[in-house]
Tab-separated table of C-alpha atoms in Angstrom:
chain	number	residue	atom	x	y	z
A	1	MET	CA	-0.017	-0.115	0.000
A	2	SER	CA	2.862	2.280	1.063
A	3	ASN	CA	4.777	1.685	-2.211
A	4	GLY	CA	1.507	2.438	-4.336
A	5	LEU	CA	1.088	5.530	-2.641
A	6	ALA	CA	4.656	6.608	-3.009
A	7	ASP	CA	4.445	5.806	-6.739
A	8	ASN	CA	1.333	7.809	-7.106
A	9	THR	CA	3.098	10.762	-5.208
A	10	THR	CA	6.103	10.427	-7.409
A	11	MET	CA	4.004	10.374	-10.563
A	12	THR	CA	2.000	13.679	-9.484
A	13	ASP	CA	5.221	15.396	-8.512
A	14	ARG	CA	6.662	14.737	-11.989
A	15	ARG	CA	3.515	15.768	-13.797
A	16	TRP	CA	3.581	19.065	-11.882
A	17	ALA	CA	6.997	19.543	-12.642
A	18	GLN	CA	6.330	18.904	-16.342
A	19	HIS	CA	3.408	21.370	-16.303
A	20	GLY	CA	5.435	24.077	-14.460
A	21	SER	CA	8.467	23.607	-16.716
A	22	SER	CA	6.275	23.878	-19.802
A	23	ILE	CA	4.517	26.976	-18.510
A	24	VAL	CA	7.876	28.581	-17.856
A	25	LEU	CA	8.979	27.739	-21.233
A	26	LEU	CA	5.690	29.154	-22.961
A	27	LEU	CA	6.396	32.408	-21.022
A	28	VAL	CA	10.084	32.754	-21.935
A	29	PHE	CA	9.170	31.892	-25.579
A	30	CYS	CA	6.483	34.586	-25.829
A	31	TRP	CA	8.949	37.105	-24.421
A	32	TYR	CA	11.489	36.047	-26.922
A	33	TRP	CA	8.955	35.987	-29.666
A	34	LEU	CA	7.912	39.636	-29.103
A	35	GLY	CA	11.664	40.600	-28.486
A	36	GLY	CA	11.031	41.757	-24.939
A	37	ILE	CA	8.985	44.796	-23.750
A	38	SER	CA	11.774	47.475	-23.040
A	39	GLY	CA	12.443	48.446	-26.624
A	40	ASP	CA	10.262	50.507	-29.090
A	41	ILE	CA	6.669	50.253	-29.384
A	42	ILE	CA	5.711	46.677	-30.755
A	43	GLY	CA	3.632	46.992	-33.951
A	44	HIS	CA	3.902	48.676	-37.475
A	45	PRO	CA	3.633	52.480	-37.280
A	46	TYR	CA	1.473	52.817	-40.351
A	47	GLY	CA	-0.786	50.032	-39.197
A	48	ASP	CA	-3.449	49.894	-36.774
A	49	MET	CA	-1.151	50.221	-33.908
A	50	PRO	CA	-1.115	54.027	-33.398
A	51	ASP	CA	-4.879	54.009	-33.183
A	52	HIS	CA	-5.073	51.381	-30.556
A	53	PHE	CA	-2.063	52.711	-28.807
A	54	TRP	CA	-3.790	56.170	-28.384
A	55	GLY	CA	-7.224	54.668	-27.671
A	56	ASN	CA	-5.822	52.759	-24.691
A	57	ASN	CA	-4.312	55.818	-23.216
A	58	TRP	CA	-7.452	57.881	-23.940
A	59	PHE	CA	-9.548	55.027	-22.425
A	60	ALA	CA	-7.512	55.017	-19.347
A	61	ASP	CA	-7.121	58.593	-18.891
A	62	HIS	CA	-11.084	59.002	-18.616
A	63	LEU	CA	-11.405	55.911	-16.216
A	64	ARG	CA	-8.861	57.413	-13.968
A	65	LEU	CA	-11.104	60.668	-13.807
A	66	GLY	CA	-14.063	58.396	-12.957
A	67	GLU	CA	-15.650	58.894	-16.326
A	68	TRP	CA	-16.855	56.422	-18.928
A	69	PRO	CA	-14.741	57.006	-21.961
A	70	SER	CA	-17.392	58.096	-24.747
A	71	PHE	CA	-16.573	61.443	-26.170
A	72	THR	CA	-13.499	62.902	-27.750
A	73	SER	CA	-12.516	65.954	-29.593
A	74	VAL	CA	-10.298	64.212	-32.180
A	75	THR	CA	-13.084	62.985	-34.071
A	76	HIS	CA	-15.987	64.672	-35.902
A	77	PHE	CA	-13.844	67.760	-36.003
A	78	PRO	CA	-14.400	70.518	-35.006
A	79	GLU	CA	-17.275	69.666	-32.657
A	80	GLY	CA	-16.092	66.312	-31.445
A	81	GLY	CA	-18.107	63.111	-31.207
A	82	HIS	CA	-18.724	59.772	-29.422
A	83	LEU	CA	-16.267	56.994	-29.908
A	84	TRP	CA	-16.256	53.265	-28.941
A	85	HIS	CA	-12.678	52.329	-28.333
A	86	ILE	CA	-12.170	49.103	-30.106
A	87	ASP	CA	-10.006	47.339	-27.453
A	88	PRO	CA	-11.574	48.186	-23.937
A	89	MET	CA	-9.516	45.612	-22.334
A	90	GLY	CA	-6.563	47.209	-23.494
A	91	GLY	CA	-7.672	50.347	-22.062
A	92	VAL	CA	-8.591	48.591	-18.588
A	93	PHE	CA	-4.861	47.142	-18.602
A	94	ARG	CA	-3.354	50.638	-19.071
A	95	THR	CA	-5.576	52.159	-16.409
A	96	LEU	CA	-4.241	49.317	-14.039
A	97	LEU	CA	-0.516	50.291	-15.228
A	98	PHE	CA	-0.874	54.123	-15.049
A	99	PHE	CA	2.562	54.098	-13.233
A	100	VAL	CA	4.637	52.824	-16.164
A	101	PRO	CA	5.509	54.569	-19.582
A	102	SER	CA	2.744	54.219	-22.327
A	103	HIS	CA	4.996	52.144	-24.591
A	104	THR	CA	6.053	49.807	-21.823
A	105	ALA	CA	2.377	49.269	-20.880
A	106	TRP	CA	1.554	48.556	-24.687
A	107	ASN	CA	4.218	46.155	-24.997
A	108	LEU	CA	3.548	44.257	-21.664
A	109	TYR	CA	-0.311	44.116	-22.754
A	110	LEU	CA	0.748	42.314	-25.782
A	111	TRP	CA	2.967	39.934	-24.070
A	112	THR	CA	0.326	39.313	-21.216
A	113	GLN	CA	-2.180	38.441	-23.898
A	114	LEU	CA	0.164	36.119	-25.608
A	115	ALA	CA	1.574	34.554	-22.674
A	116	VAL	CA	-2.084	33.917	-21.067
A	117	THR	CA	-3.179	32.617	-24.522
A	118	SER	CA	-0.280	30.075	-24.564
A	119	VAL	CA	-0.853	28.949	-20.992
A	120	VAL	CA	-4.592	28.368	-21.346
A	121	ALA	CA	-3.942	26.674	-24.876
A	122	TYR	CA	-1.477	24.363	-23.220
A	123	ALA	CA	-4.026	23.549	-20.399
A	124	PHE	CA	-6.604	22.908	-22.899
A	125	PHE	CA	-4.695	20.752	-25.057
A	126	CYS	CA	-3.481	18.753	-21.930
A	127	ALA	CA	-7.077	18.263	-20.953
A	128	GLN	CA	-8.120	17.125	-24.331
A	129	LEU	CA	-5.114	14.941	-25.496
A	130	GLU	CA	-3.529	13.887	-22.115
A	131	ARG	CA	-0.146	14.461	-23.684
A	132	PHE	CA	1.760	17.215	-22.233
A	133	PHE	CA	4.636	17.286	-24.863
A	134	LEU	CA	2.159	17.541	-27.575
A	135	ALA	CA	0.276	20.161	-25.872
A	136	LEU	CA	3.396	22.305	-25.369
A	137	ILE	CA	4.263	22.048	-29.154
A	138	LEU	CA	0.827	22.964	-30.249
A	139	SER	CA	0.689	25.967	-27.822
A	140	VAL	CA	4.100	27.187	-29.189
A	141	MET	CA	2.499	26.737	-32.699
A	142	LEU	CA	-0.526	28.798	-31.815
A	143	VAL	CA	1.259	31.830	-30.347
A	144	SER	CA	3.801	31.914	-33.268
A	145	SER	CA	1.296	31.365	-35.872
A	146	SER	CA	1.230	33.847	-39.035
A	147	TYR	CA	-2.460	34.783	-37.682
A	148	LEU	CA	-1.154	35.998	-34.314
A	149	SER	CA	2.162	37.373	-35.673
A	150	GLY	CA	0.165	39.357	-38.215
A	151	LEU	CA	-2.001	40.781	-35.784
A	152	ILE	CA	0.801	41.943	-33.465
A	153	HIS	CA	2.649	43.430	-36.384
A	154	SER	CA	-0.482	45.395	-37.439
A	155	GLY	CA	-1.259	46.394	-33.950
A	156	LEU	CA	-4.645	44.671	-33.912
A	157	SER	CA	-4.381	44.140	-30.038
A	158	GLU	CA	-7.881	43.206	-29.170
A	159	TYR	CA	-7.662	39.958	-31.303
A	160	VAL	CA	-4.274	38.874	-29.864
A	161	GLY	CA	-5.846	37.234	-26.656
A	162	LEU	CA	-7.315	34.022	-27.790
A	163	HIS	CA	-7.457	32.741	-24.167
A	164	LEU	CA	-11.100	33.815	-23.607
A	165	ALA	CA	-12.036	32.157	-27.036
A	166	ILE	CA	-10.295	28.833	-25.948
A	167	GLY	CA	-12.070	29.184	-22.468
A	168	VAL	CA	-15.522	29.434	-24.344
A	169	LEU	CA	-14.800	26.102	-26.251
A	170	TRP	CA	-13.475	24.538	-23.345
A	171	ALA	CA	-16.156	25.505	-21.047
A	172	GLY	CA	-18.748	24.630	-23.893
A	173	LEU	CA	-17.368	21.046	-24.241
A	174	ALA	CA	-17.717	20.457	-20.623
A	175	ARG	CA	-21.453	21.819	-20.558
A	176	ARG	CA	-20.644	24.248	-18.017
A	177	TRP	CA	-23.008	26.899	-19.451
A	178	ILE	CA	-22.811	29.695	-16.846
A	179	LEU	CA	-19.206	29.686	-16.865
A	180	THR	CA	-19.698	29.569	-20.876
A	181	GLY	CA	-21.895	32.549	-20.873
A	182	VAL	CA	-19.684	34.666	-18.765
A	183	LEU	CA	-16.625	33.933	-21.027
A	184	LEU	CA	-18.700	34.529	-24.058
A	185	GLY	CA	-19.694	37.888	-22.803
A	186	LEU	CA	-16.126	38.808	-21.960
A	187	CYS	CA	-15.023	37.345	-25.542
A	188	GLY	CA	-17.520	39.582	-27.255
A	189	TRP	CA	-16.649	42.581	-25.238
A	190	GLN	CA	-12.985	42.141	-26.062
A	191	ALA	CA	-13.690	41.449	-29.883
A	192	PHE	CA	-17.127	41.401	-31.318
A	193	SER	CA	-16.166	39.198	-33.906
A	194	TYR	CA	-14.861	36.552	-31.648
A	195	GLY	CA	-17.770	36.681	-29.510
A	196	LEU	CA	-20.079	36.066	-32.607
A	197	ILE	CA	-17.874	33.205	-33.743
A	198	GLY	CA	-18.065	31.697	-30.210
A	199	ALA	CA	-21.882	31.766	-30.164
A	200	LEU	CA	-22.031	30.163	-33.404
A	201	MET	CA	-19.565	27.538	-32.262
A	202	LEU	CA	-21.663	26.989	-29.070
A	203	MET	CA	-24.808	26.518	-31.400
A	204	CYS	CA	-22.977	23.785	-33.218
A	205	LEU	CA	-21.919	22.249	-29.949
A	206	HIS	CA	-25.476	22.217	-28.674
A	207	TRP	CA	-26.925	20.705	-31.860
A	208	ARG	CA	-24.342	18.068	-32.523
């Protein structure tokens, strides 16, 4: 009995060590893939990055004043007009990191999204495949894919975080509908198209 318990404990410890080392490798890989966060602003200066970069700071400035960001003078010139910031989560993230320079907050936001996506993807693949090394490879392939690399290069920050979309799929497969609904709402708030795709995917899961 004691030998069996010891073997189970050893296997559990080995499994946690594998998972822990995989997560560390993913975090380091995401850092390397982005080139760190201390350099220039990540993203192409003539892409979508300038708008999103400005929008995050505009959103955060209003939140710190206790106002909901809705009006700006830089659109509908000269009267100004209402504006929906395309990446509200980026604005919230910038609000929380008000004490760091804008470019550092932007770069850290991209790394955080990529890192969380890699870890959630790894956990999802482990749960579905029960093979940690294959899950690690698939997670690396996801975060280094041409899709996410293109989004990062362009500056479409709201689409970089796929962790919520993966969470919607995972919770849906497990038939945990309350959690699925919460994650779907957050997913749609982050990126409307992701929320729409998630809703269509859940309909397919329900009818299969």
